[in-house]
CSV table of C-alpha atoms and ligand atoms in Angstrom, one decimal:
chain,number,residue,atom,x,y,z
A,1,MET,CA,-12.2,-42.1,-13.3
A,2,SER,CA,-13.9,-39.0,-14.6
A,3,ALA,CA,-12.0,-35.7,-14.3
A,4,GLN,CA,-13.1,-33.2,-11.6
A,5,PRO,CA,-15.1,-30.3,-13.2
A,6,ALA,CA,-13.1,-27.0,-13.2
A,7,PRO,CA,-14.1,-24.7,-10.4
A,8,LYS,CA,-16.5,-22.0,-11.5
A,9,TYR,CA,-14.8,-19.4,-9.4
A,10,ASP,CA,-11.0,-19.4,-9.4
A,11,PHE,CA,-10.2,-15.6,-9.4
A,12,GLU,CA,-6.9,-14.8,-7.7
A,13,VAL,CA,-6.2,-12.6,-4.7
A,14,GLY,CA,-2.8,-11.6,-3.6
A,15,VAL,CA,-1.6,-11.2,0.0
A,16,TYR,CA,-0.6,-7.5,0.3
A,17,ARG,CA,-2.3,-4.2,0.1
A,18,PRO,CA,-1.8,-0.9,1.9
A,19,PRO,CA,-3.5,-0.3,5.3
A,20,SER,CA,-5.8,2.3,3.8
A,21,GLU,CA,-7.2,-0.3,1.3
A,22,GLY,CA,-7.9,-2.7,4.2
A,23,GLY,CA,-9.8,-0.1,6.2
A,24,SER,CA,-12.0,0.8,3.3
A,25,ALA,CA,-12.6,-2.9,2.4
A,26,SER,CA,-11.3,-2.5,-1.1
A,27,LEU,CA,-11.8,-5.1,-3.8
A,28,LEU,CA,-8.4,-6.7,-4.3
A,29,LEU,CA,-7.8,-7.4,-8.0
A,30,ARG,CA,-4.6,-9.2,-8.8
A,31,ILE,CA,-3.2,-8.0,-12.2
A,32,THR,CA,0.4,-9.1,-11.7
A,33,ARG,CA,2.0,-11.6,-9.4
A,34,ASN,CA,4.7,-10.6,-6.9
A,35,CYS,CA,7.4,-8.0,-7.4
A,36,PRO,CA,9.4,-7.4,-10.6
A,37,TRP,CA,12.3,-5.9,-8.6
A,38,ASN,CA,12.3,-8.0,-5.4
A,39,ARG,CA,15.7,-6.8,-4.2
A,40,CYS,CA,15.0,-4.3,-1.5
A,41,GLU,CA,17.0,-5.4,1.5
A,42,PHE,CA,14.3,-4.7,4.1
A,43,CYS,CA,11.5,-6.4,2.3
A,44,ALA,CA,10.3,-9.9,2.9
A,45,MET,CA,7.0,-9.7,1.0
A,46,TYR,CA,7.7,-11.6,-2.2
A,47,LYS,CA,11.2,-12.9,-1.6
A,48,THR,CA,10.6,-16.5,-2.6
A,49,GLU,CA,8.1,-15.7,-5.4
A,50,LYS,CA,8.6,-15.2,-9.1
A,51,PHE,CA,7.2,-12.1,-10.8
A,52,GLU,CA,4.6,-12.7,-13.5
A,53,LEU,CA,2.4,-10.5,-15.6
A,54,ARG,CA,-1.1,-11.9,-15.8
A,55,PRO,CA,-2.7,-11.9,-19.3
A,56,PRO,CA,-5.4,-9.2,-19.5
A,57,ALA,CA,-8.0,-11.7,-20.7
A,58,GLU,CA,-7.4,-13.7,-17.5
A,59,VAL,CA,-7.7,-10.6,-15.3
A,60,LYS,CA,-10.9,-9.6,-17.1
A,61,GLY,CA,-12.2,-13.1,-16.5
A,62,ASP,CA,-11.6,-12.6,-12.7
A,63,ILE,CA,-13.6,-9.3,-12.9
A,64,ASP,CA,-16.4,-11.2,-14.6
A,65,GLN,CA,-16.4,-14.0,-12.0
A,66,ILE,CA,-16.6,-11.4,-9.2
A,67,ALA,CA,-19.5,-9.7,-11.0
A,68,ASP,CA,-21.2,-13.0,-11.2
A,69,ILE,CA,-20.9,-13.6,-7.5
A,70,CYS,CA,-22.3,-10.1,-6.9
A,71,ASN,CA,-25.3,-10.7,-9.2
A,72,ASN,CA,-26.0,-14.1,-7.5
A,73,LEU,CA,-25.9,-12.5,-4.1
A,74,LYS,CA,-28.3,-9.8,-5.1
A,75,ASP,CA,-30.7,-12.3,-6.7
A,76,ILE,CA,-30.7,-14.4,-3.6
A,77,SER,CA,-31.2,-11.4,-1.4
A,78,TRP,CA,-34.3,-10.4,-3.5
A,79,LYS,CA,-35.6,-14.0,-3.2
A,80,LEU,CA,-35.1,-14.0,0.6
A,81,GLY,CA,-36.9,-10.7,0.9
A,82,TYR,CA,-33.9,-8.5,1.7
A,83,GLY,CA,-34.5,-6.2,-1.3
A,84,GLY,CA,-31.1,-6.8,-3.0
A,85,ASP,CA,-29.1,-5.9,0.1
A,86,ILE,CA,-26.0,-8.0,0.6
A,87,THR,CA,-26.8,-9.8,3.8
A,88,ARG,CA,-25.2,-12.7,5.8
A,89,GLU,CA,-28.2,-14.8,5.0
A,90,ALA,CA,-27.8,-14.3,1.3
A,91,ALA,CA,-24.1,-15.2,1.6
A,92,ILE,CA,-24.9,-18.4,3.5
A,93,GLU,CA,-27.5,-19.3,0.9
A,94,LEU,CA,-25.0,-18.8,-1.9
A,95,LEU,CA,-22.3,-20.9,-0.1
A,96,ASN,CA,-24.9,-23.7,0.3
A,97,SER,CA,-25.7,-23.7,-3.4
A,98,VAL,CA,-22.1,-23.3,-4.6
A,99,PRO,CA,-20.0,-25.2,-1.9
A,100,GLU,CA,-16.7,-24.6,-3.8
A,101,LEU,CA,-17.0,-20.9,-2.6
A,102,ASN,CA,-16.3,-22.1,0.9
A,103,TYR,CA,-12.7,-22.8,-0.2
A,104,ASN,CA,-12.3,-19.7,-2.3
A,105,GLN,CA,-9.9,-17.3,-0.5
A,106,GLY,CA,-11.5,-14.3,-2.2
A,107,PHE,CA,-15.2,-14.8,-1.4
A,108,VAL,CA,-15.0,-13.1,2.1
A,109,MET,CA,-13.1,-10.2,0.6
A,110,VAL,CA,-15.8,-9.8,-2.1
A,111,TYR,CA,-18.6,-10.1,0.5
A,112,ASN,CA,-17.0,-7.4,2.7
A,113,TRP,CA,-16.4,-5.1,-0.3
A,114,LEU,CA,-20.1,-5.4,-1.3
A,115,GLN,CA,-21.2,-4.8,2.3
A,116,SER,CA,-19.2,-1.7,2.5
A,117,GLY,CA,-20.7,-0.2,-0.7
A,118,ALA,CA,-18.3,-1.6,-3.3
A,119,LYS,CA,-16.6,1.8,-3.5
A,120,THR,CA,-12.9,1.2,-3.8
A,121,ALA,CA,-10.6,-1.3,-5.5
A,122,PHE,CA,-6.8,-2.0,-5.3
A,123,LEU,CA,-4.8,-3.5,-8.1
A,124,GLN,CA,-2.2,-6.0,-6.8
A,125,ASP,CA,0.7,-6.9,-6.5
A,126,ALA,CA,3.8,-4.7,-6.1
A,127,ASN,CA,4.1,-2.6,-9.2
A,128,SER,CA,1.1,-2.6,-11.5
A,129,LEU,CA,2.4,0.1,-13.7
A,130,ILE,CA,5.0,-2.3,-15.1
A,131,MET,CA,2.2,-3.7,-17.3
A,132,LYS,CA,2.0,-2.5,-20.9
A,133,THR,CA,-0.1,0.7,-20.9
A,134,ASP,CA,-2.7,-0.5,-23.4
A,135,GLN,CA,-3.2,-3.7,-21.4
A,136,LEU,CA,-3.5,-1.8,-18.1
A,137,VAL,CA,-6.0,0.7,-19.7
A,138,ASP,CA,-8.0,-2.3,-21.0
A,139,ILE,CA,-8.2,-3.9,-17.6
A,140,LEU,CA,-9.1,-0.5,-15.9
A,141,GLN,CA,-11.9,0.2,-18.4
A,142,HIS,CA,-13.4,-3.3,-17.9
A,143,LEU,CA,-13.2,-2.9,-14.2
A,144,ARG,CA,-14.9,0.6,-14.2
A,145,LYS,CA,-17.6,-0.6,-16.7
A,146,THR,CA,-18.4,-3.7,-14.7
A,147,PHE,CA,-18.5,-1.9,-11.3
A,148,PRO,CA,-19.8,1.6,-11.8
A,149,THR,CA,-20.1,2.1,-8.0
A,150,LEU,CA,-16.3,2.3,-7.7
A,151,ASN,CA,-15.2,5.8,-6.8
A,152,ARG,CA,-11.5,5.0,-6.2
A,153,VAL,CA,-9.1,2.6,-7.8
A,154,THR,CA,-5.5,2.5,-6.5
A,155,SER,CA,-2.3,0.5,-6.9
A,156,TYR,CA,1.3,0.2,-5.8
A,157,ALA,CA,3.9,1.6,-8.2
A,158,ARG,CA,7.7,2.0,-8.3
A,159,SER,CA,9.1,5.5,-8.9
A,160,LYS,CA,11.4,4.2,-11.5
A,161,THR,CA,8.6,2.5,-13.5
A,162,ILE,CA,6.5,5.7,-13.4
A,163,ALA,CA,9.6,7.8,-14.5
A,164,GLN,CA,10.1,5.5,-17.4
A,165,LYS,CA,6.5,5.8,-18.7
A,166,LYS,CA,5.7,8.6,-21.1
A,167,LEU,CA,3.5,11.3,-19.5
A,168,ASP,CA,0.8,10.7,-22.1
A,169,GLU,CA,0.7,7.0,-21.1
A,170,LEU,CA,0.4,7.9,-17.5
A,171,LYS,CA,-2.5,10.2,-18.3
A,172,ALA,CA,-4.2,7.5,-20.3
A,173,ILE,CA,-4.0,5.2,-17.3
A,174,ARG,CA,-5.3,7.9,-15.1
A,175,GLU,CA,-8.1,8.6,-17.6
A,176,ALA,CA,-9.0,4.9,-17.7
A,177,GLY,CA,-9.7,5.0,-14.0
A,178,LEU,CA,-6.6,4.6,-11.8
A,179,ASP,CA,-6.9,7.3,-9.2
A,180,ARG,CA,-4.1,6.8,-6.8
A,181,VAL,CA,-0.6,5.4,-6.8
A,182,HIS,CA,1.1,4.2,-3.5
A,183,ILE,CA,4.8,4.6,-4.0
A,184,GLY,CA,7.5,3.1,-1.7
A,185,LEU,CA,9.9,6.0,-1.3
A,186,GLU,CA,11.4,4.6,1.9
A,187,THR,CA,14.1,7.3,2.1
A,188,GLY,CA,15.4,10.3,0.1
A,189,ASP,CA,19.0,9.6,1.1
A,190,ASP,CA,21.1,8.4,-1.8
A,191,GLU,CA,23.6,6.5,0.3
A,192,LEU,CA,20.9,4.7,2.0
A,193,LEU,CA,18.9,4.0,-1.2
A,194,LYS,CA,22.0,2.3,-2.5
A,195,GLU,CA,22.6,0.3,0.7
A,196,ILE,CA,19.1,-1.0,0.8
A,197,LYS,CA,19.2,-1.8,-3.0
A,198,LYS,CA,16.0,0.2,-3.7
A,199,GLY,CA,17.0,0.4,-7.4
A,200,VAL,CA,16.4,4.2,-7.6
A,201,ASN,CA,18.2,7.3,-6.4
A,202,SER,CA,16.7,10.4,-5.0
A,203,GLU,CA,16.6,12.1,-8.4
A,204,GLY,CA,14.6,9.1,-9.8
A,205,HIS,CA,12.2,9.3,-6.8
A,206,ILE,CA,11.6,13.0,-7.5
A,207,LYS,CA,11.2,12.4,-11.2
A,208,GLY,CA,8.7,9.5,-10.7
A,209,GLY,CA,6.8,11.3,-8.0
A,210,LYS,CA,6.5,14.6,-9.9
A,211,LYS,CA,5.5,12.8,-13.1
A,212,ALA,CA,2.7,10.9,-11.2
A,213,MET,CA,1.5,14.3,-9.9
A,214,ALA,CA,1.6,15.8,-13.4
A,215,ALA,CA,-0.4,12.9,-14.8
A,216,GLY,CA,-3.2,13.7,-12.3
A,217,PHE,CA,-2.8,10.8,-9.9
A,218,GLN,CA,-3.3,11.2,-6.1
A,219,VAL,CA,0.2,10.4,-5.0
A,220,SER,CA,0.8,8.5,-1.7
A,221,GLU,CA,4.5,8.2,-0.7
A,222,TYR,CA,5.6,5.8,2.0
A,223,TRP,CA,8.7,6.5,4.0
A,224,MET,CA,10.4,4.4,6.7
A,225,PRO,CA,11.4,6.0,10.0
A,226,GLY,CA,14.4,4.1,11.4
A,227,LEU,CA,15.6,2.8,8.1
A,228,GLY,CA,19.0,4.5,8.5
A,229,GLY,CA,19.6,3.1,12.0
A,230,LYS,CA,22.1,4.9,14.2
A,231,ALA,CA,24.5,5.4,11.4
A,232,ARG,CA,22.4,7.5,9.1
A,233,TRP,CA,19.3,8.8,10.9
A,234,GLN,CA,20.0,12.5,10.3
A,235,ASP,CA,20.8,12.1,6.6
A,236,HIS,CA,17.8,9.9,6.3
A,237,ALA,CA,15.5,12.4,7.9
A,238,ARG,CA,16.9,15.5,6.1
A,239,ASN,CA,17.0,13.9,2.6
A,240,THR,CA,13.6,12.3,2.9
A,241,ALA,CA,12.1,15.7,3.7
A,242,ARG,CA,14.1,17.2,0.9
A,243,VAL,CA,12.8,14.7,-1.7
A,244,LEU,CA,9.2,15.0,-0.4
A,245,ASN,CA,9.4,18.8,-0.4
A,246,GLU,CA,10.2,18.6,-4.2
A,247,ILE,CA,7.3,16.2,-4.9
A,248,ASP,CA,4.8,17.7,-2.5
A,249,PRO,CA,2.6,14.6,-2.8
A,250,HIS,CA,-1.0,14.3,-1.6
A,251,TYR,CA,-0.1,11.8,1.1
A,252,ILE,CA,3.1,11.1,3.1
A,253,ARG,CA,2.7,7.8,5.0
A,254,SER,CA,5.0,6.6,7.8
A,255,ARG,CA,5.7,2.9,7.8
A,256,PRO,CA,8.5,2.4,10.4
A,257,PHE,CA,11.3,0.0,9.8
A,258,PHE,CA,11.6,-3.2,11.7
A,259,PRO,CA,14.0,-6.0,10.6
A,260,ALA,CA,11.9,-8.7,9.0
A,261,ALA,CA,13.2,-12.2,9.4
A,262,GLY,CA,14.8,-13.6,6.3
A,263,THR,CA,15.9,-10.3,4.8
A,264,PRO,CA,19.5,-9.1,4.4
A,265,LEU,CA,18.8,-6.2,6.7
A,266,HIS,CA,17.7,-8.6,9.4
A,267,GLU,CA,21.0,-10.4,9.0
A,268,LYS,CA,22.9,-7.1,9.4
A,269,TYR,CA,20.9,-6.3,12.5
A,270,GLU,CA,21.5,-9.8,14.0
A,271,SER,CA,25.2,-9.5,13.3
A,272,GLY,CA,25.5,-6.0,14.8
A,273,ARG,CA,26.2,-4.4,11.5
A,274,PHE,CA,22.9,-2.4,11.7
A,275,ILE,CA,22.0,-0.7,14.9
A,276,MET,CA,18.4,0.1,15.5
A,277,LEU,CA,17.3,3.4,16.9
A,278,SER,CA,15.7,3.3,20.3
A,279,PRO,CA,12.0,4.5,20.4
A,280,GLU,CA,13.2,7.9,21.7
A,281,GLU,CA,15.8,8.2,18.9
A,282,HIS,CA,13.1,7.2,16.5
A,283,LEU,CA,11.1,10.2,17.7
A,284,LEU,CA,14.0,12.5,17.4
A,285,GLU,CA,14.4,11.4,13.8
A,286,LEU,CA,10.7,12.0,13.2
A,287,LYS,CA,11.0,15.5,14.8
A,288,LEU,CA,13.9,16.4,12.4
A,289,MET,CA,12.1,15.0,9.4
A,290,MET,CA,8.8,16.8,10.2
A,291,ALA,CA,10.5,20.1,11.0
A,292,GLU,CA,12.1,20.1,7.6
A,293,LEU,CA,8.9,19.2,5.7
A,294,ASN,CA,7.5,22.1,3.7
A,295,VAL,CA,4.6,20.5,1.9
A,296,THR,CA,0.9,20.7,1.5
A,297,SER,CA,0.5,17.0,1.9
A,298,LYS,CA,-1.5,15.0,4.4
A,299,VAL,CA,1.0,13.3,6.8
A,300,CYS,CA,-0.3,10.0,7.9
A,301,PHE,CA,0.7,7.4,10.6
A,302,ASP,CA,-1.8,4.8,9.4
A,303,HIS,CA,0.5,1.8,9.6
A,304,ALA,CA,0.3,-0.4,12.7
A,305,GLY,CA,4.1,0.0,13.1
A,306,ASN,CA,3.6,3.6,14.3
A,307,TYR,CA,3.6,2.4,17.9
A,308,TRP,CA,4.7,5.4,20.0
A,309,GLN,CA,2.5,6.2,23.0
A,310,ASN,CA,1.1,9.4,24.4
A,311,ARG,CA,1.1,10.3,28.1
A,312,ASN,CA,-2.2,8.5,28.7
A,313,GLY,CA,-0.9,5.2,27.2
A,314,GLY,CA,-2.8,5.6,24.0
A,315,LEU,CA,-1.3,5.9,20.5
A,316,LEU,CA,0.6,9.1,20.1
A,317,PHE,CA,-0.5,9.7,16.5
A,318,SER,CA,-3.9,9.2,14.9
A,319,GLN,CA,-3.8,6.2,12.6
A,320,GLY,CA,-6.5,7.8,10.4
A,321,TYR,CA,-6.0,7.4,6.7
A,322,GLU,CA,-6.3,11.1,6.0
A,323,GLY,CA,-3.7,12.0,8.6
A,324,TYR,CA,-2.6,15.5,9.5
A,325,LYS,CA,-2.9,18.3,6.9
A,326,PHE,CA,0.3,20.2,6.5
A,327,PRO,CA,1.3,23.0,6.9
A,328,GLU,CA,-1.7,23.7,9.1
A,329,GLU,CA,-1.2,20.8,11.4
A,330,LYS,CA,2.6,20.7,11.4
A,331,PRO,CA,2.8,22.4,14.8
A,332,ARG,CA,0.3,19.8,16.2
A,333,VAL,CA,2.5,16.9,14.9
A,334,LEU,CA,5.6,18.5,16.4
A,335,GLN,CA,3.8,19.0,19.7
A,336,LEU,CA,2.8,15.4,19.7
A,337,ILE,CA,6.4,14.3,19.1
A,338,GLU,CA,7.4,16.5,22.1
A,339,GLU,CA,4.8,14.7,24.2
A,340,GLY,CA,6.1,11.3,23.0
A,341,LEU,CA,9.6,12.3,24.1
A,342,THR,CA,8.3,12.8,27.7
A,343,VAL,CA,7.0,9.3,27.9
A,344,ARG,CA,8.9,6.1,28.5
A,345,GLN,CA,8.4,4.3,25.2
A,346,GLU,CA,8.7,0.5,24.8
A,347,PRO,CA,10.2,-0.8,21.6
A,348,VAL,CA,7.7,-2.9,19.7
A,349,PHE,CA,8.8,-5.3,17.0
A,350,LEU,CA,6.3,-6.0,14.3
A,351,ARG,CA,6.9,-8.1,11.2
A,352,LEU,CA,6.2,-5.9,8.2
B,1,LIG,S1,9.8,-3.0,-1.2
B,1,LIG,FE1,8.4,-3.0,-3.0
B,1,LIG,S2,9.9,-2.8,-4.7
B,1,LIG,FE2,11.1,-3.4,-3.0
B,1,LIG,S3,11.3,-5.6,-3.1
B,1,LIG,FE3,9.5,-5.1,-1.7
B,1,LIG,S4,7.7,-5.1,-3.0
B,1,LIG,FE4,9.5,-5.0,-4.4
């Protein structure tokens, strides 16, 4: 029996990306697999998966495959009389001529990305900066050269990894075309950072965040309302604000904590060793944290887990990716929290 021919398109796509990269239909380019740390007690994302660095030649091969799909779609579009526009008809024609693309998990992502103008890209998975600097620079340069329409490239990064890189290396990565880093701060409270096994303390978070700012990245810090539960909510709120005040990042994004099945924190919750805040207590924590924030950041509630309702039954906070500009809109956010406190809030459990 003759061997099956190798698929022409076998570029990889990971599972996770921040909400803002979904909304802008980013190109998802997987440069590493899974998470090199993988110990955070609230996180279920890569728990059963092993971390791997992908060889730069393989990643550049993925970029070339995606470019090939783009060129084919444009050629077909011209032939069908759509003037090079990426249309549904062109996509169907390509799927008919290359049936293997029907089974390629990345084809729809590439199609959506092209349809939305091919403007943004996100490097997966959990901590791209762990890659050797010259390799990451090489990949970024190839990506930027291949897709000149890109005006924003972003990635997840751990504070500790950023802190460990030399400033010149971070600047080289920035220069090569990485615009924004999304950092999982979660909390600025040292006790809680230890409990959740984040692998970094508040000083490390500040060092990493400041270094990313100094290298010229747009810095997006995620924190987790509710992560301290009933036992530590005040320390969590105050110390998170303290750390964020030191960094003063471009974005502060709220990703509320919910116990995800299969995680150690879920077990603690199930056994009563971790007590969740009620929705009202959640809002009181938010109020304390926001009151203590002295930043010039955009404060965002763009994750679906920000469930609180306003008095009309709609969402309390805008889930826009640009959020509320502080300090100008801080009174507005505090006013919204007060409104939320007058409403009977129903707890909503989402798997993160
Ligand atoms: S939260 Fe981020 S760093 Fe922690 S285990 Fe999950 S993916 Fe890794």
